Amino acid sequence: MPTVTINDRAVEVEVGTNLIDAALKVGVQIPHYCYHPRLSVVGQCRMCLVHIAGMPKLQAGCSTQVMKDGMVVRTDTPEVHEAQRAMMEFLLINHPLDCPICDQAGECGLQDYAFKHGVATSRFHYEEKRTYPQKERIPLGPTVLLNMNRCIQCTRCIRFTHEVAKTAELGFFQRGARTEIGTFPGKPLDNELSTCVVDICPVGALTSTEFRFAERVWYLDKKPSICTGCDVGCNITLEHRRGQVRRLKPRFNPDVNDYWMCDYGRGSHQRLTALPRLQIPQIARKGGALPAATWREALDLVARRLEHGNASGAVAFLGSGRLSTEDAFLLATLADQVASPHRSVAGREGPERRIPNTHGGLAGRDTAPNRRGAELAGLVPGPSGIDARALLAADRAADCSVLFVADSDFGPEASEPATVERLRKAGFLVVMGWAETPLSKVADVVLPVATPAERAGSFVNVAGRLQTFAQAFPAPAQVKTPVEVLTEILARFDAAWAGLTEAQVFDRLAARVPAFSGVRFEAVPATGRPVGAEPALAATVAGGGEP
Amino acid sequence: MAFEPVLSRNVGHPEALTVRGYRDRGGYVALEKGLKMEPAAITEEVKASGLRGRGGAGFPTGLKWTFIPKDSPKPKYLVCNADESEPGTFKDRLLMEKDPHQLIEGCLLTSFAVGAATTYIYIRGEYVDAANILERAIADAYQSGILGANVMGSGFRHDIYVHRGAGAYICGEETGLLESLEGKRGQPRVKPPFPAVVGAFGCPTVINNVETICCVPHIIERGSAWFKAIGPDERNTGPKLYAVSGHVERPGTYELPIGVTFQELLDVCGGIWKGRQLKAYVPGGASAPVLSADDRHLRLDFDTMAKAGSMLGSAAVMVMDDTTDMVRVCYRFAKFFSHESCGQCTPCREGTNWLTLLLHRILDGHGEPKDLDLIVSVANQIGGNSLCALGDAAVGPAKSFVTKFRHEFLARMGAAAPALAS
């Protein structure tokens, strides 16, 4: 591999590495707007100009590749600084400088580089700024708005639609200083990945209709998390203010979602506010009332019913793909405890969600993020076990003395009157979950738990990749995590389960389930790791092609 | 000045528009000779002739051909750049309208040398007559067995297509031209890769100007030594078309040995019109920095012009008499470049527009002396930093007018523009 010297530091890089990427290896940031590692190199913004020994002019770092030994690059000469200052001046003379009302303020490439590479004074005194009248808020499609006055013509969005989404809705129109971004007549920007153009827009030209004016970004707490929209398990940054989720953004993971996520997943947090919240444990009284109870009363009652349920019928456990792997393992352990084969995962296939990544892409089908993990963790019916289909489509709940539904919002069926009536035929109905649904309203015991954002855990995605996530913000006071609830029930059978954390539960799972053998919760890499029979699952990886 | 025209020898002989007439006047002899040569020998002959690109950059033509990879399995293309959109330039138009077969012969020889089976002649859309004449000549050449599956019975296959542009200066820039040829928005590509490696449709491509290609048959027919003997030195050789416009008695396209002085050219054109005095001239199209009357004895060749801080460019000589308003000329040039900027790269898009705004304000009488320094500074910020040569092209006139005719700009401060002189 050739060696390149950047600001006196030598680094070995792959043949063909561009100077922006090579410089990062020695900790040197070369400023850039138009360059994006997953888009074609166009050399348009000219912010990445660097000095290369032996070259008469400055060269664009994005389009200069290291092909052989001996290239000597400087990013800190007066000429380079002068060029950067010049480009910032050019970009700002016609920029509206409307930061106080711009959603991008605080995470804006123009702001950042203006501070770092620009000067605070203007030489554009008398001339009028170029504006694009009537183009301050053009809906490009259902999810993205364009303010042409803020655009710096970097064409990242255009190239994204051509090269990643492959839908090619956006194009360059006009030329020279009148150049603008736009859609073609009758062809709005409307594809599954469309909001990604907002992520890659370095300025406030493209804003998302969802997040627009929702929050100033500096008030947001940003936590790494996993999208719960489907079983691709896109890595995301969950951005909230005091527990109110404002925005989900993709977090780079080349093996899962690369730099992208779909619009459906991006909007999946709206479910957290769309459904009413279960706040406190409840135990049903005669006549249908569902008054509040203490956790001790509720958990004592559930444990007692589970223990004695076998005497009068089946004791069944209905899991969900929205449970974490740890929850599913605890639920399966509870079923073991009462020797019940009646355990399964509810869920249904939804529309395919394709996310491009460096291996071609992943196609999610399940509407929940962790059906695979829940099944691997043991939520599969034993011999003649009553499974989800039997409970939801047939009338087998009537055979159950106790039915423990571990997710009040296990799917759209949880709100369908026919299904609710069917499940209600169980002798004793326990419903755990964070959302109040028609099902939770008819339960004998309601156990309110944390949302995925309020707890830690792990999911296994469609390709068999185990990914962990941390708590983004705490749950309301009276609400426990599913792991707390399930370990406290288990502790009533076996005190050894008392007080285990998610990580400790996972380590017990790893000790017991071969698919997770040797995996430690704390040691799962940030980008996840494959578990179980991955080669077989690899078949679900959508066809090849360039990223 | 006694000089037997070479490139323009068929001007005034409309019979040369047909294959038969062209042959009667000695045409297609070079092709016949060339097809019997080794392709590499043709390249060597052109290299030895010292022929440099006539489109503006003056790059050695034979050397350019050798950049075509020998081992590429892809088809190779010749693209003839007939976009001729540099303001003041109209030499290629003459060649295409008056002697289309000379160009066809040149395309065939060039393609034979580099192994291209297809030529695209990218012609500016405004050249309707030239395109029609070319298309008729090409049809005639197909009928006569000069184009097609078996060029003059040699077994060499060649097709020529005329592709009409839609009126953008930037499509004369070679990679902008390629994008447009491929049906895309005409905007330059990042280089490298250079067109010789990744050109039209991703294949190795030679791009030469019309006049350059028209030189090739003569070099093959008469030999590189003959060609090299024309011109002042080893580095500036051959006949050259000068497109003279502006304040001369007889504007037009003149063929002279490369390296005549401006004064000699001016004399051929009958001198400055109306008995006025020379103030300035632009030697190579709008993008060449302006030269003053003191520079009238400079030779119009690549190296002399470069040394004088300008360039021969397309040899479009624009002559300005002593009544010329240099502020207005400078503004007009700046406006042209900002209008023709493709808009993809920051310095050219924003900088050329800024220059135009500044010059417009000065033209209106609202300028301040410090604006002149600002113009130079903005120009320096564009120069060398843009994606393609258009940015540099815009810088040349702005800087040279403002520095060489600073007094005229200063005189305009606080005074509105006078009416246009007739």
Coordinates of C-alpha atoms in Angstrom, one line a residue, chain A residues 271-272 274-280 282 290 407-410 414-415 431-443 446-449 451:
Chain A
R271 CA -46.1 5.9 17.9
L272 CA -44.7 6.7 21.3
A274 CA -49.8 8.5 19.3
L275 CA -50.8 5.8 21.8
P276 CA -51.9 6.6 25.4
R277 CA -49.4 5.5 28.0
L278 CA -49.8 2.8 30.7
Q279 CA -48.6 4.6 33.8
I280 CA -49.3 2.4 36.8
Q282 CA -53.7 -2.2 37.6
L290 CA -59.4 -1.5 36.4
D407 CA -46.5 -6.7 24.8
S408 CA -49.8 -4.8 24.9
D409 CA -49.0 -3.4 21.4
F410 CA -47.7 -6.7 19.8
A414 CA -54.0 -5.8 19.7
S415 CA -56.5 -3.1 18.7
V431 CA -51.0 -7.7 29.8
M432 CA -47.6 -6.1 30.0
G433 CA -46.6 -3.2 27.8
W434 CA -46.1 0.6 27.6
A435 CA -49.1 1.4 25.5
E436 CA -52.8 1.4 26.5
T437 CA -54.6 -0.7 23.9
P438 CA -58.0 -2.2 23.7
L439 CA -56.4 -5.4 24.9
S440 CA -54.9 -3.8 28.0
K441 CA -58.3 -2.4 28.9
V442 CA -59.8 -5.9 29.3
A443 CA -56.8 -7.4 31.2
V446 CA -51.9 -4.6 33.6
L447 CA -48.1 -4.3 34.0
P448 CA -46.8 -0.9 32.7
V449 CA -43.3 -1.0 31.4
T451 CA -40.6 1.9 25.9

